[in-house]
């Protein structure tokens, strides 16, 4: 599975209701499934970081752009100084592990 396919598979994990967007509840619920909890402030910070159009939901294009940005930062050895965004990067690491255990290749 390539990077874009992996990203779309990760997006599908977050988009629990298959609406084509990720809302605050879906973000919080997946984090809990991965053994983490998010405060309301953390959720709002992550949403502001990723929701480029300010709609209150993250669509697949916004998620893909953020995923690529996160992958580039990891490749360069950089991490975000924003605690919620750093935390979300950690959640994505859990998502990548979940995809790997299902037989997908992480990028």
Rosetta silent file (secondary structure, phi, psi, omega in degrees, C-alpha in Angstrom):
SEQUENCE: XXXXXXXXXXXXXXXXXXXXXXXXXXXXXXXXXXXXXXXXXXXXXXXXXXXXXXXXXXXXXXXXXXXXXXXXXXXXXXXXXXXXXXXXXXXXXXXXXXXXXXXXXXX
SCORE:     score description
SCORE:     0.000 S_00000001
   1 L     0.000  130.281  179.782    0.000    0.000    0.000 S_00000001
   2 L   -81.425  175.982 -176.877    1.416    3.383   -0.982 S_00000001
   3 H   -59.280  -43.354 -179.466    1.448    6.574    1.044 S_00000001
   4 H   -67.902  -40.669  178.592   -1.770    7.948   -0.411 S_00000001
   5 H   -65.333  -40.259  177.955   -3.586    4.640    0.017 S_00000001
   6 H   -62.062  -42.597  179.560   -2.313    4.371    3.595 S_00000001
   7 H   -61.618  -44.769  179.739   -3.522    7.889    4.281 S_00000001
   8 H   -65.638  -36.055  176.686   -6.992    7.121    2.917 S_00000001
   9 H   -66.066  -40.296  177.180   -7.136    3.937    5.014 S_00000001
  10 H   -64.096  -43.168  178.668   -6.190    5.969    8.102 S_00000001
  11 H   -57.897  -42.606 -179.601   -8.840    8.561    7.217 S_00000001
  12 H   -62.082  -33.536  176.527  -11.423    5.765    7.005 S_00000001
  13 H   -63.945  -40.341  179.342  -10.496    4.669   10.548 S_00000001
  14 H   -72.606  -38.948 -175.390  -11.223    8.182   11.822 S_00000001
  15 L   -81.397   70.603 -172.422  -14.379    8.643    9.706 S_00000001
  16 L   -59.545  -32.294 -178.398  -16.419    6.172   11.755 S_00000001
  17 L   -94.982    6.138  178.465  -19.768    7.148   10.210 S_00000001
  18 L    55.959   33.489 -179.276  -18.422    7.131    6.622 S_00000001
  19 L   -81.666  -12.956 -176.475  -19.684   10.680    6.095 S_00000001
  20 L    93.428    0.623  176.482  -16.564   11.752    4.221 S_00000001
  21 E  -140.407  159.577  175.400  -15.472   14.030    7.067 S_00000001
  22 E  -110.059  124.620  176.835  -13.981   13.676   10.542 S_00000001
  23 L  -103.790  178.251 -176.729  -15.708   15.587   13.306 S_00000001
  24 H   -59.573  -40.445 -179.674  -14.566   16.288   16.856 S_00000001
  25 H   -64.448  -42.662  179.241  -16.353   13.242   18.274 S_00000001
  26 H   -63.785  -40.337  178.142  -14.772   10.860   15.753 S_00000001
  27 H   -60.633  -48.742 -179.355  -11.352   12.317   16.486 S_00000001
  28 H   -65.111  -41.080 -178.033  -11.824   11.872   20.232 S_00000001
  29 H   -66.043  -42.316  179.092  -13.313    8.363   19.874 S_00000001
  30 H   -66.125  -39.687  177.618  -10.461    6.996   17.765 S_00000001
  31 H   -57.693  -44.447  179.508   -7.942    8.441   20.194 S_00000001
  32 H   -63.023  -39.969  177.661   -9.728    6.630   23.024 S_00000001
  33 H   -61.601  -29.437  179.890   -9.684    3.373   21.029 S_00000001
  34 L   -90.324    7.992  175.109   -5.924    3.776   20.708 S_00000001
  35 L    88.666   16.683  179.881   -5.611    4.196   24.467 S_00000001
  36 L  -122.553  162.252  173.486   -5.386    7.983   24.663 S_00000001
  37 L  -128.770  148.409 -179.641   -7.762   10.683   25.742 S_00000001
  38 L  -118.862  135.251  172.392   -8.076   14.188   24.388 S_00000001
  39 L   -75.054  163.966  176.996   -9.255   17.228   26.267 S_00000001
  40 H   -59.382  -38.023  177.941  -11.763   19.496   24.563 S_00000001
  41 H   -64.589  -41.530  177.942   -8.938   22.031   24.094 S_00000001
  42 H   -60.989  -43.765  179.702   -6.717   19.401   22.451 S_00000001
  43 H   -61.477  -46.719  179.726   -9.516   18.461   20.053 S_00000001
  44 H   -62.406  -39.158  179.273  -10.127   22.108   19.117 S_00000001
  45 H   -63.931  -45.852  179.094   -6.392   22.688   18.582 S_00000001
  46 H   -63.799  -43.242  179.454   -6.064   19.664   16.303 S_00000001
  47 H   -60.585  -44.256  178.698   -9.191   20.644   14.394 S_00000001
  48 H   -61.954  -38.240 -179.261   -7.853   24.187   13.857 S_00000001
  49 H   -65.125  -40.186 -171.391   -4.519   22.765   12.669 S_00000001
  50 H   -99.633  -33.207 -176.289   -6.029   20.382   10.114 S_00000001
  51 L   -77.630   81.552 -172.703   -9.392   21.937    9.153 S_00000001
  52 L   -61.302  -34.516 -176.990   -8.019   24.363    6.555 S_00000001
  53 L   -91.771   -0.038  176.744  -11.409   25.706    5.425 S_00000001
  54 L    69.697   22.589 -177.293  -12.751   26.210    8.957 S_00000001
  55 L   -76.226  -14.297 -176.024  -15.842   24.083    8.353 S_00000001
  56 L    91.664   -0.998  176.882  -15.585   22.335   11.715 S_00000001
  57 L  -137.734  152.664  179.115  -14.898   19.007   10.031 S_00000001
  58 E  -101.696  119.585  176.237  -11.802   17.520    8.411 S_00000001
  59 E   -91.529  173.181 -173.804  -12.320   16.281    4.859 S_00000001
  60 H   -63.010  -34.552  179.228  -10.067   13.784    3.115 S_00000001
  61 H   -66.813  -42.158  178.327   -8.107   16.492    1.268 S_00000001
  62 H   -65.321  -42.033  179.200   -7.350   18.354    4.500 S_00000001
  63 H   -63.770  -43.141  179.736   -6.391   15.105    6.227 S_00000001
  64 H   -62.364  -42.621  178.256   -4.148   14.098    3.308 S_00000001
  65 H   -62.368  -43.209  179.469   -2.383   17.473    3.359 S_00000001
  66 H   -67.202  -40.821  179.932   -1.806   17.185    7.104 S_00000001
  67 H   -58.980  -45.360 -179.843   -0.677   13.545    6.785 S_00000001
  68 H   -64.777  -41.082  178.245    1.921   14.525    4.167 S_00000001
  69 H   -62.540  -43.888  178.837    3.104   17.440    6.337 S_00000001
  70 H   -63.794  -43.411  179.806    3.412   15.128    9.352 S_00000001
  71 H   -62.945  -40.976  179.274    5.294   12.498    7.313 S_00000001
  72 H   -64.711  -43.442  178.851    7.701   15.138    6.007 S_00000001
  73 H   -62.057  -41.948  178.572    8.340   16.469    9.518 S_00000001
  74 H   -64.499  -40.956 -179.899    8.996   12.942   10.792 S_00000001
  75 H   -63.351  -33.336  179.255   11.362   12.247    7.899 S_00000001
  76 L   -86.280   -2.041 -179.317   13.307   15.397    8.738 S_00000001
  77 L    78.301   17.144  179.928   13.372   14.473   12.424 S_00000001
  78 L   -98.108  153.080  171.587   11.176   17.415   13.380 S_00000001
  79 L  -137.431  156.706 -178.979    8.191   17.365   15.669 S_00000001
  80 L   -70.276  145.628  174.198    5.578   19.954   16.436 S_00000001
  81 L   -88.707  -12.424  176.587    5.999   22.108   19.513 S_00000001
  82 L   -75.620  122.132 -172.765    2.216   22.402   19.827 S_00000001
  83 H   -60.870  -42.435 -178.833    1.219   19.798   22.427 S_00000001
  84 H   -68.065  -40.965  179.758   -2.097   18.826   20.823 S_00000001
  85 H   -68.744  -38.876  175.254   -0.598   18.531   17.347 S_00000001
  86 H   -61.475  -43.674  178.832    2.337   16.562   18.755 S_00000001
  87 H   -60.589  -44.499 -178.952   -0.165   14.345   20.553 S_00000001
  88 H   -63.389  -36.655  175.137   -2.135   13.847   17.338 S_00000001
  89 H   -59.633  -38.379  177.309    1.085   12.828   15.552 S_00000001
  90 H   -65.794  -39.972  176.417    1.473   10.185   18.251 S_00000001
  91 H   -61.800  -42.158  178.625   -2.093    8.992   17.641 S_00000001
  92 H   -62.399  -33.005  175.272   -1.280    8.732   13.933 S_00000001
  93 H   -61.161  -39.926  175.800    1.699    6.555   14.851 S_00000001
  94 H   -64.407  -38.457  176.749   -0.822    4.248   16.542 S_00000001
  95 H   -63.519  -45.166  178.992   -2.979    4.324   13.411 S_00000001
  96 H   -60.166  -41.597  177.198    0.041    3.440   11.283 S_00000001
  97 H   -62.043  -40.979  178.267    0.813    0.523   13.605 S_00000001
  98 H   -62.724  -42.656  177.612   -2.801   -0.628   13.342 S_00000001
  99 H   -64.857  -40.897  178.611   -2.595   -0.476    9.530 S_00000001
 100 H   -61.725  -42.120 -179.151    0.723   -2.361    9.580 S_00000001
 101 H   -67.971  -20.311  176.221   -0.741   -5.116   11.726 S_00000001
 102 L   -89.260    4.043  176.044   -3.540   -5.413    9.161 S_00000001
 103 L    97.276    9.706  177.896   -0.932   -6.016    6.447 S_00000001
 104 L   -93.867  152.113  179.004   -0.539   -2.486    5.079 S_00000001
 105 L   -96.972  125.796  178.690    2.852   -0.884    4.551 S_00000001
 106 L   -78.456  147.542  177.505    3.464    2.394    6.370 S_00000001
 107 L  -109.863    0.000    0.000    5.101    5.287    4.571 S_00000001
